[in-house]
Short mmCIF file of C-alpha atoms in Angstrom, two decimals:
data_model
loop_
_atom_site.label_atom_id
_atom_site.label_comp_id
_atom_site.label_asym_id
_atom_site.label_seq_id
_atom_site.Cartn_x
_atom_site.Cartn_y
_atom_site.Cartn_z
CA MET A 1 2.89 -171.88 142.06
CA ALA A 2 6.15 -170.33 143.24
CA ALA A 3 6.34 -169.53 146.90
CA THR A 4 6.52 -165.92 147.94
CA THR A 5 9.82 -164.49 149.06
CA GLY A 6 8.26 -161.82 151.22
CA THR A 7 8.31 -158.98 148.66
CA PRO A 8 4.88 -157.46 148.07
CA THR A 9 3.76 -157.95 144.49
CA ASP A 10 2.93 -154.27 144.02
CA ARG A 11 6.40 -153.10 145.03
CA PRO A 12 8.86 -152.34 142.19
CA ALA A 13 11.97 -154.49 142.06
CA ALA A 14 15.00 -153.08 143.80
CA GLY A 15 17.20 -151.08 141.46
CA ARG A 16 20.96 -150.68 141.31
CA ARG A 17 20.95 -147.48 143.39
CA GLU A 18 18.98 -149.09 146.20
CA ARG A 19 21.16 -152.19 146.29
CA THR A 20 24.25 -149.96 146.34
CA GLY A 21 22.78 -148.09 149.29
CA TRP A 22 22.26 -151.43 151.05
CA TYR A 23 25.87 -152.43 150.32
CA PHE A 24 27.09 -149.24 151.96
CA TYR A 25 25.85 -150.23 155.40
CA ASP A 26 28.37 -153.07 155.25
CA TRP A 27 30.96 -150.40 154.38
CA ALA A 28 29.82 -148.30 157.37
CA ASN A 29 29.59 -150.90 160.15
CA SER A 30 32.63 -152.97 159.10
CA ALA A 31 34.87 -150.24 160.53
CA PHE A 32 33.78 -151.39 163.99
CA SER A 33 34.47 -155.08 163.41
CA THR A 34 37.82 -154.31 161.75
CA THR A 35 39.40 -151.36 163.55
CA VAL A 36 37.75 -151.92 166.94
CA LEU A 37 37.11 -155.63 167.43
CA THR A 38 39.82 -157.16 165.32
CA VAL A 39 42.76 -154.83 166.02
CA PHE A 40 42.56 -152.25 168.77
CA LEU A 41 39.94 -153.12 171.37
CA GLY A 42 41.38 -156.40 172.66
CA PRO A 43 44.89 -155.08 173.36
CA PHE A 44 43.55 -151.66 174.45
CA LEU A 45 40.99 -152.94 176.96
CA THR A 46 43.38 -155.62 178.20
CA SER A 47 46.04 -152.94 178.84
CA VAL A 48 43.56 -150.73 180.71
CA THR A 49 42.45 -153.77 182.73
CA LYS A 50 46.05 -154.63 183.59
CA ILE A 51 46.56 -151.09 184.89
CA ALA A 52 43.47 -151.53 187.07
CA ALA A 53 44.93 -154.85 188.28
CA GLY A 54 48.07 -153.05 189.50
CA CYS A 55 50.39 -154.09 186.67
CA GLU A 56 52.78 -151.79 184.90
CA LEU A 57 51.77 -150.71 181.42
CA GLY A 58 53.44 -152.99 178.87
CA ALA A 59 54.18 -155.77 181.39
CA ASP A 60 54.03 -159.19 179.72
CA ASP A 61 53.95 -161.30 182.90
CA CYS A 62 50.95 -159.70 184.59
CA THR A 63 49.08 -162.12 186.86
CA GLY A 64 46.93 -159.47 188.52
CA ARG A 65 43.16 -159.63 188.80
CA VAL A 66 40.27 -157.21 188.69
CA HIS A 67 36.97 -157.58 190.52
CA PRO A 68 34.00 -156.32 188.48
CA LEU A 69 30.84 -156.73 190.60
CA GLY A 70 32.97 -158.54 193.18
CA ILE A 71 33.93 -161.34 190.75
CA SER A 72 37.64 -162.19 190.57
CA VAL A 73 38.79 -162.14 186.94
CA ALA A 74 42.29 -162.52 185.49
CA ALA A 75 43.20 -159.31 183.66
CA GLY A 76 43.86 -161.26 180.45
CA SER A 77 40.41 -162.87 180.61
CA PHE A 78 38.35 -159.71 181.10
CA PHE A 79 37.95 -158.86 177.40
CA PRO A 80 36.90 -162.40 176.30
CA TYR A 81 34.42 -162.49 179.18
CA VAL A 82 32.91 -159.12 178.19
CA VAL A 83 32.52 -160.38 174.62
CA SER A 84 30.69 -163.45 175.94
CA LEU A 85 28.45 -161.28 178.14
CA SER A 86 27.51 -159.07 175.20
CA VAL A 87 26.41 -162.07 173.18
CA PHE A 88 24.48 -163.50 176.12
CA LEU A 89 22.54 -160.24 176.24
CA THR A 90 21.95 -160.22 172.48
CA VAL A 91 20.13 -163.54 172.84
CA PHE A 92 17.33 -161.52 174.45
CA VAL A 93 17.62 -158.28 172.50
CA LEU A 94 18.19 -159.19 168.84
CA PRO A 95 15.26 -161.58 168.21
CA VAL A 96 12.92 -158.98 169.72
CA MET A 97 14.44 -156.29 167.51
CA GLY A 98 13.93 -158.54 164.49
CA ALA A 99 10.29 -159.11 165.38
CA VAL A 100 9.80 -155.35 165.80
CA ALA A 101 11.39 -154.79 162.36
CA ASP A 102 8.91 -157.25 160.84
CA ARG A 103 6.02 -155.33 162.40
CA SER A 104 7.29 -151.83 161.67
CA PRO A 105 6.37 -150.04 158.42
CA ARG A 106 9.48 -147.83 158.89
CA LYS A 107 12.52 -150.06 159.12
CA LYS A 108 14.86 -147.25 158.08
CA VAL A 109 14.06 -145.43 161.33
CA LEU A 110 15.04 -148.55 163.30
CA LEU A 111 18.25 -148.78 161.29
CA ALA A 112 19.07 -145.14 162.06
CA VAL A 113 18.39 -145.37 165.81
CA THR A 114 20.38 -148.56 166.36
CA ALA A 115 23.29 -147.56 164.09
CA PHE A 116 23.71 -144.10 165.61
CA THR A 117 23.47 -145.47 169.16
CA ALA A 118 26.27 -147.96 168.40
CA SER A 119 28.46 -145.38 166.70
CA ALA A 120 27.98 -142.90 169.57
CA ALA A 121 29.02 -145.52 172.15
CA THR A 122 32.12 -146.22 170.06
CA MET A 123 33.01 -142.54 169.93
CA CYS A 124 32.65 -142.36 173.73
CA PHE A 125 35.78 -144.51 174.08
CA ALA A 126 37.51 -141.11 174.03
CA PHE A 127 36.68 -141.06 177.78
CA VAL A 128 38.21 -144.49 178.58
CA THR A 129 41.45 -143.38 180.20
CA GLY A 130 43.66 -144.51 183.08
CA ASP A 131 42.32 -147.65 184.77
CA ASN A 132 38.68 -147.11 183.78
CA TYR A 133 38.23 -150.60 182.37
CA LEU A 134 34.60 -150.86 183.53
CA LEU A 135 33.55 -147.87 181.39
CA GLY A 136 35.27 -149.51 178.43
CA GLY A 137 33.41 -152.76 179.07
CA VAL A 138 30.02 -150.98 179.34
CA LEU A 139 30.59 -148.94 176.17
CA PHE A 140 31.55 -152.10 174.31
CA LEU A 141 28.34 -153.79 175.47
CA ILE A 142 26.24 -150.87 174.22
CA ALA A 143 28.07 -150.62 170.89
CA ASN A 144 28.09 -154.35 170.18
CA ILE A 145 24.45 -154.94 171.10
CA SER A 146 23.14 -151.84 169.31
CA GLY A 147 25.33 -152.59 166.31
CA GLY A 148 24.04 -156.15 166.21
CA ALA A 149 20.47 -154.84 166.32
CA SER A 150 21.21 -152.53 163.38
CA ILE A 151 22.57 -155.44 161.35
CA VAL A 152 19.41 -157.45 162.09
CA VAL A 153 17.37 -154.67 160.49
CA TYR A 154 19.88 -154.34 157.65
CA ASN A 155 19.89 -158.08 156.87
CA SER A 156 16.09 -158.17 156.83
CA PHE A 157 16.19 -156.07 153.63
CA LEU A 158 18.07 -158.81 151.70
CA PRO A 159 15.15 -161.11 150.76
CA GLN A 160 13.27 -158.05 149.53
CA LEU A 161 16.15 -156.74 147.41
CA ALA A 162 17.01 -159.95 145.54
CA GLY A 163 15.36 -163.17 144.41
CA PRO A 164 16.57 -166.67 145.41
CA ASP A 165 19.08 -167.01 142.56
CA ASP A 166 20.58 -163.52 143.06
CA ARG A 167 21.05 -163.45 146.83
CA ASP A 168 24.48 -165.12 146.91
CA LYS A 169 25.77 -162.47 144.50
CA VAL A 170 24.12 -159.54 146.32
CA SER A 171 25.21 -160.74 149.76
CA SER A 172 28.79 -161.35 148.56
CA ARG A 173 29.02 -157.85 147.09
CA GLY A 174 27.87 -156.35 150.38
CA TRP A 175 30.44 -158.29 152.37
CA ALA A 176 33.15 -157.45 149.83
CA LEU A 177 32.43 -153.72 150.02
CA GLY A 178 32.37 -153.97 153.81
CA TYR A 179 35.86 -155.45 153.92
CA LEU A 180 37.10 -152.79 151.51
CA GLY A 181 35.68 -149.99 153.68
CA GLY A 182 36.94 -151.52 156.91
CA GLY A 183 40.37 -151.99 155.37
CA LEU A 184 40.50 -148.40 154.15
CA LEU A 185 39.87 -146.95 157.63
CA LEU A 186 42.37 -149.39 159.10
CA ALA A 187 44.94 -148.20 156.56
CA PHE A 188 44.41 -144.62 157.74
CA ASN A 189 44.88 -145.79 161.33
CA LEU A 190 48.06 -147.63 160.37
CA VAL A 191 49.45 -144.36 159.04
CA ALA A 192 48.50 -142.67 162.33
CA VAL A 193 50.15 -145.40 164.42
CA THR A 194 53.31 -145.30 162.28
CA ILE A 195 53.67 -141.52 162.37
CA LEU A 196 52.62 -140.80 165.95
CA SER A 197 53.99 -143.76 167.93
CA ILE A 198 57.22 -143.40 169.91
CA ASP A 199 59.31 -146.47 170.70
CA GLY A 200 59.20 -147.32 174.39
CA ASN A 201 56.30 -144.95 175.11
CA ASP A 202 53.51 -147.40 175.92
CA GLN A 203 51.14 -144.70 177.18
CA ARG A 204 51.32 -142.86 173.86
CA THR A 205 50.60 -146.12 172.01
CA LEU A 206 47.58 -146.67 174.25
CA ASP A 207 46.31 -143.15 173.57
CA ILE A 208 46.66 -143.61 169.81
CA ALA A 209 44.72 -146.89 170.01
CA ARG A 210 41.90 -145.12 171.87
CA TRP A 211 41.52 -142.48 169.16
CA CYS A 212 41.64 -145.13 166.44
CA ILE A 213 38.64 -146.76 168.15
CA VAL A 214 36.88 -143.38 168.20
CA SER A 215 37.52 -142.96 164.46
CA ALA A 216 35.54 -146.13 163.76
CA GLY A 217 32.51 -144.61 165.49
CA VAL A 218 32.77 -141.47 163.37
CA TRP A 219 33.14 -143.53 160.17
CA TRP A 220 30.12 -145.65 161.13
CA ALA A 221 27.89 -142.63 161.72
CA VAL A 222 28.89 -140.74 158.57
CA PHE A 223 28.52 -143.60 156.07
CA THR A 224 25.23 -144.79 157.59
CA LEU A 225 23.73 -141.68 155.96
CA ILE A 226 24.07 -143.31 152.51
CA PRO A 227 21.80 -146.35 153.07
CA LEU A 228 19.35 -144.12 154.95
CA ALA A 229 19.17 -141.89 151.86
CA TRP A 230 19.11 -144.56 149.12
CA LEU A 231 17.12 -147.42 150.62
CA ARG A 232 13.34 -147.42 150.31
CA GLU A 233 11.12 -148.62 153.09
CA HIS A 234 10.55 -152.37 152.82
CA PRO A 235 8.03 -153.21 155.55
CA GLY A 236 7.69 -156.93 156.19
CA LEU A 237 4.48 -158.74 155.42
CA SER A 238 3.82 -158.91 159.18
CA SER A 239 3.40 -155.12 159.20
CA THR A 240 0.52 -155.21 156.73
CA GLY A 241 -2.60 -154.00 158.42
CA GLN A 242 -1.01 -154.18 161.86
CA ARG A 243 -2.58 -152.11 164.59
CA GLY A 244 -1.46 -151.05 168.02
CA ASN A 245 2.02 -150.72 169.48
CA VAL A 246 4.79 -152.09 167.25
CA LEU A 247 6.94 -153.14 170.22
CA ILE A 248 4.11 -155.04 171.90
CA ASP A 249 3.14 -156.65 168.59
CA GLY A 250 6.79 -157.58 168.07
CA PHE A 251 6.90 -159.39 171.40
CA ARG A 252 3.69 -161.19 170.50
CA GLN A 253 5.07 -162.24 167.13
CA LEU A 254 8.29 -163.50 168.72
CA GLY A 255 6.28 -165.42 171.30
CA GLY A 256 4.22 -167.01 168.54
CA THR A 257 7.35 -168.07 166.68
CA ILE A 258 8.87 -169.63 169.78
CA ARG A 259 5.64 -171.53 170.46
CA ASN A 260 5.52 -172.81 166.88
CA ILE A 261 9.24 -173.23 166.40
CA ARG A 262 8.86 -176.94 165.66
CA ALA A 263 7.08 -176.02 162.42
CA TYR A 264 10.47 -175.22 160.83
CA PRO A 265 12.91 -177.78 162.27
CA LEU A 266 15.24 -177.68 159.25
CA THR A 267 15.55 -173.90 159.51
CA LEU A 268 16.63 -174.40 163.12
CA PHE A 269 18.98 -177.19 162.07
CA PHE A 270 20.74 -174.86 159.63
CA LEU A 271 20.80 -172.05 162.19
CA LEU A 272 22.36 -174.34 164.80
CA SER A 273 25.15 -175.36 162.43
CA TYR A 274 25.79 -171.72 161.55
CA LEU A 275 25.83 -170.54 165.16
CA ILE A 276 28.45 -173.16 166.00
CA TYR A 277 30.91 -172.72 163.14
CA ASN A 278 30.51 -168.95 162.97
CA ASP A 279 31.14 -168.72 166.70
CA GLY A 280 34.56 -170.14 165.94
CA ILE A 281 35.11 -167.67 163.10
CA GLN A 282 34.10 -164.68 165.22
CA THR A 283 36.30 -165.81 168.11
CA VAL A 284 39.35 -165.99 165.84
CA ILE A 285 38.58 -162.50 164.52
CA ALA A 286 37.90 -160.95 167.93
CA LEU A 287 40.89 -162.46 169.74
CA ALA A 288 43.52 -162.46 166.98
CA SER A 289 45.09 -159.20 168.17
CA GLN A 290 45.17 -160.31 171.78
CA TYR A 291 46.78 -163.60 170.73
CA GLY A 292 49.32 -161.78 168.59
CA THR A 293 50.36 -159.30 171.26
CA GLU A 294 50.17 -161.43 174.40
CA GLU A 295 51.35 -164.84 173.10
CA LEU A 296 53.38 -164.08 169.97
CA ASP A 297 54.95 -160.82 171.21
CA LEU A 298 54.20 -159.00 167.95
CA GLU A 299 54.20 -155.25 167.54
CA GLN A 300 50.86 -153.55 166.98
CA SER A 301 52.07 -152.31 163.58
CA THR A 302 52.54 -155.96 162.54
CA LEU A 303 49.02 -156.76 163.63
CA ILE A 304 47.56 -153.85 161.69
CA ILE A 305 49.46 -154.76 158.52
CA THR A 306 48.22 -158.35 158.85
CA ILE A 307 44.63 -157.26 159.35
CA LEU A 308 44.96 -154.97 156.33
CA LEU A 309 46.04 -157.98 154.30
CA VAL A 310 43.02 -159.87 155.62
CA GLN A 311 40.64 -157.03 154.77
CA PHE A 312 41.73 -156.42 151.20
CA LEU A 313 42.10 -160.12 150.43
CA ALA A 314 38.66 -160.71 151.96
CA PHE A 315 37.26 -158.24 149.43
CA GLY A 316 38.49 -160.45 146.61
CA GLY A 317 37.84 -163.65 148.56
CA ALA A 318 34.16 -162.79 149.02
CA LEU A 319 33.75 -162.24 145.29
CA LEU A 320 35.83 -165.33 144.47
CA LEU A 321 33.83 -167.66 146.71
CA GLY A 322 30.64 -166.03 145.45
CA ALA A 323 31.69 -167.02 141.93
CA MET A 324 32.57 -170.51 143.19
CA ALA A 325 29.10 -170.81 144.71
CA ALA A 326 27.57 -169.97 141.32
CA LYS A 327 29.40 -173.02 139.92
CA VAL A 328 29.11 -175.66 142.66
CA GLY A 329 26.50 -174.26 145.07
CA ALA A 330 26.71 -172.21 148.24
CA ARG A 331 26.72 -175.05 150.76
CA LYS A 332 29.65 -176.88 149.16
CA THR A 333 31.55 -173.62 149.03
CA VAL A 334 30.92 -172.91 152.72
CA LEU A 335 32.02 -176.45 153.67
CA PHE A 336 35.22 -175.93 151.68
CA SER A 337 35.87 -172.69 153.57
CA LEU A 338 35.31 -174.41 156.93
CA ALA A 339 37.96 -176.99 156.10
CA LEU A 340 40.37 -174.12 155.48
CA TRP A 341 39.34 -172.48 158.76
CA LEU A 342 40.18 -175.69 160.58
CA GLY A 343 43.65 -175.59 159.08
CA VAL A 344 44.05 -171.95 160.13
CA VAL A 345 43.35 -172.69 163.81
CA VAL A 346 45.77 -175.65 163.87
CA ALA A 347 48.46 -173.55 162.17
CA ALA A 348 47.91 -170.69 164.65
CA TYR A 349 48.77 -173.01 167.54
CA TRP A 350 52.23 -173.66 166.06
CA LEU A 351 53.11 -170.08 165.11
CA PRO A 352 56.54 -169.06 166.50
CA ALA A 353 56.71 -166.09 168.86
CA GLY A 354 58.36 -162.91 167.64
CA LYS A 355 58.15 -163.88 163.95
CA PRO A 356 55.90 -161.52 161.93
CA LEU A 357 56.06 -163.35 158.57
CA PRO A 358 54.30 -166.62 159.57
CA PHE A 359 51.54 -164.59 161.26
CA MET A 360 51.08 -162.53 158.09
CA LEU A 361 50.94 -165.65 155.90
CA LEU A 362 48.22 -167.03 158.14
CA GLY A 363 46.39 -163.73 157.67
CA VAL A 364 46.51 -164.26 153.92
CA ALA A 365 44.79 -167.64 154.32
CA ILE A 366 42.13 -166.09 156.56
CA GLY A 367 41.47 -163.31 154.07
CA LEU A 368 40.79 -165.71 151.23
CA VAL A 369 38.01 -167.56 153.11
CA LEU A 370 36.65 -165.01 155.58
CA GLY A 371 34.32 -162.91 153.45
CA GLY A 372 32.95 -165.77 151.37
CA SER A 373 32.12 -168.06 154.29
CA GLN A 374 30.09 -165.32 155.99
CA ALA A 375 28.43 -163.81 152.90
CA LEU A 376 27.25 -167.18 151.60
CA SER A 377 26.00 -168.21 155.03
CA ARG A 378 23.86 -165.06 155.14
CA SER A 379 22.33 -165.68 151.72
CA LEU A 380 21.82 -169.39 152.41
CA TYR A 381 19.96 -168.60 155.60
CA SER A 382 17.65 -166.18 153.78
CA GLN A 383 16.30 -169.14 151.83
CA PHE A 384 15.14 -170.82 155.06
CA ILE A 385 13.19 -167.83 156.43
CA PRO A 386 9.37 -167.86 156.18
CA ALA A 387 8.06 -164.83 154.29
CA GLY A 388 7.32 -161.84 156.49
CA ARG A 389 9.61 -162.91 159.36
CA GLU A 390 12.97 -161.85 157.91
CA GLY A 391 13.89 -159.49 160.75
CA GLU A 392 12.89 -161.91 163.47
CA TYR A 393 14.84 -164.84 162.05
CA TYR A 394 17.85 -162.65 161.34
CA GLY A 395 17.63 -161.65 164.99
CA PHE A 396 18.47 -165.22 165.93
CA TYR A 397 21.11 -165.34 163.20
CA GLU A 398 22.84 -162.18 164.40
CA ILE A 399 23.53 -163.81 167.78
CA SER A 400 26.71 -165.08 166.11
CA ASP A 401 27.61 -162.54 163.45
CA LYS A 402 30.18 -159.77 163.02
CA GLY A 403 32.10 -159.83 166.26
CA THR A 404 29.35 -161.39 168.34
CA SER A 405 30.13 -164.83 169.68
CA TRP A 406 29.99 -166.21 173.16
CA LEU A 407 30.92 -169.87 173.43
CA GLY A 408 34.26 -169.36 171.71
CA PRO A 409 35.46 -166.40 173.82
CA LEU A 410 34.09 -168.10 176.94
CA LEU A 411 35.97 -171.31 176.18
CA PHE A 412 39.09 -169.32 175.25
CA GLY A 413 38.91 -167.32 178.48
CA VAL A 414 38.35 -170.37 180.68
CA VAL A 415 41.17 -172.34 179.04
CA PHE A 416 43.52 -169.38 179.46
CA GLN A 417 42.56 -168.92 183.11
CA LEU A 418 43.19 -172.62 183.79
CA SER A 419 46.38 -173.00 181.74
CA ASN A 420 47.71 -169.42 181.49
CA SER A 421 48.37 -170.27 177.82
CA TYR A 422 46.86 -168.48 174.85
CA ARG A 423 47.99 -171.34 172.61
CA SER A 424 45.80 -173.78 174.52
CA GLY A 425 42.93 -171.32 174.14
CA ILE A 426 43.33 -171.01 170.37
CA ILE A 427 43.55 -174.75 169.69
CA SER A 428 40.36 -175.33 171.69
CA LEU A 429 38.45 -173.58 168.87
CA VAL A 430 38.93 -176.58 166.56
CA VAL A 431 35.75 -178.12 167.94
CA PHE A 432 33.56 -175.31 166.53
CA PHE A 433 34.65 -175.89 162.93
CA LEU A 434 34.42 -179.67 163.20
CA VAL A 435 30.96 -179.79 164.79
CA GLY A 436 29.52 -176.91 162.77
CA GLY A 437 30.79 -178.32 159.48
CA VAL A 438 29.39 -181.79 160.16
CA LEU A 439 25.98 -180.36 161.06
CA LEU A 440 25.92 -178.18 157.93
CA ALA A 441 26.74 -181.19 155.76
CA LEU A 442 23.74 -183.02 157.26
CA VAL A 443 21.16 -180.29 156.58
CA PRO A 444 18.68 -181.36 153.83
CA MET A 445 18.79 -177.98 152.11
CA ARG A 446 16.15 -178.26 149.41
CA ARG A 447 13.61 -179.84 151.73
CA GLY A 448 14.19 -177.17 154.37
CA ILE A 449 13.78 -174.29 151.91
CA ILE A 450 10.53 -175.72 150.54
CA ALA A 451 9.25 -176.34 154.08
CA ALA A 452 9.74 -172.62 154.80
CA GLY A 453 7.51 -171.79 151.83
CA ASN A 454 10.29 -170.57 149.51
CA THR A 455 11.54 -171.55 146.08
CA PRO A 456 14.98 -173.22 146.18
CA PRO A 457 17.73 -171.70 144.02
CA LYS A 458 19.03 -173.78 141.14
CA LEU A 459 22.26 -174.59 142.95
CA LEU A 460 22.80 -175.25 146.66
#
């Protein structure tokens, strides 16, 4: 008898409208990972931190330090450290949120609360002016953690919207639409930067960057209305007949999973490999702008054009690798993409300063593998999740998803602080793709999926 996938037998299959509504949350939240994390936030928050450290705006040789909570931090390391702190906190928040989603009969309410909290925090960057770097750090923590919680709830719908053989396609379409939406907003922001910037006026450039960040929060809030309108409630099996407080029951469920975690060792094996290699991917995404401005001396307009290339190529790349997975299997496709990621990091180390074209060509390579590697990882992981615990397991997964990574930024920040070289920081990321790829290759996929009580897809 085929194993259940967690969709109640009396629930009608998801239709095209509902799946489209699900896709649109990728469209909504990708504005944050693209406009905020990938392009503007790193240079913006680093500039604000440098002002707080006593450096002149636009100074390239700043060696000043700030002292949040009495801790001495190099101005250039503050942003990577805040990223690492946000992910450290998500370790405690996201699995609990996932367990609550599994227990709640109204997951759309959870999606609304977490998404609107994140988008509101992003819009509040309008108040990050002068040397107020601490406010910027706190708002980023709120936005990143709340946004991650919303994606946990969002991902938990996937096993209930598509069967085992359709999830690669559905997940890839969501990622593809997300990159298209994120790229569209970034294109609008590129127009704003081009029209409104004044050469030599660094303060005006900083102000424009702040409002571009705010625009991502507005975009996120507005387009979240579509999935809230078109998705149906898909309560997890753990919510069936549940009584009492959902939050308390969620903690109990999470505690039970942690106690019995050895029951699904292959699920954990896959998750470990993903957390390692995706930490490298997210670090490259989050710190690319900082690397481009601080090490390669590139103009912000060059960075935005490059990220636009990445976004629109990632739209096609997600669909292309999704089609490749249909031919050779998702795991082989992901391993292929990790080999390309390894080449990207090595090439980034050798990029010449002040030369936009090589940086853009590297962006083309990233775009072709970015969407597919993440979309297929998401659908692969869904096969390893025991029925009824989708939210909880995606809570662990989301610890290293869209913009949330901690080991990579931490390693990058430490290497920079020791060497004062962003190139040394970027090459240190090689280890994530090597170790993560080797572990993924060693996962016995079919055995792990069956052990979780699910039916393996025809191709892996």
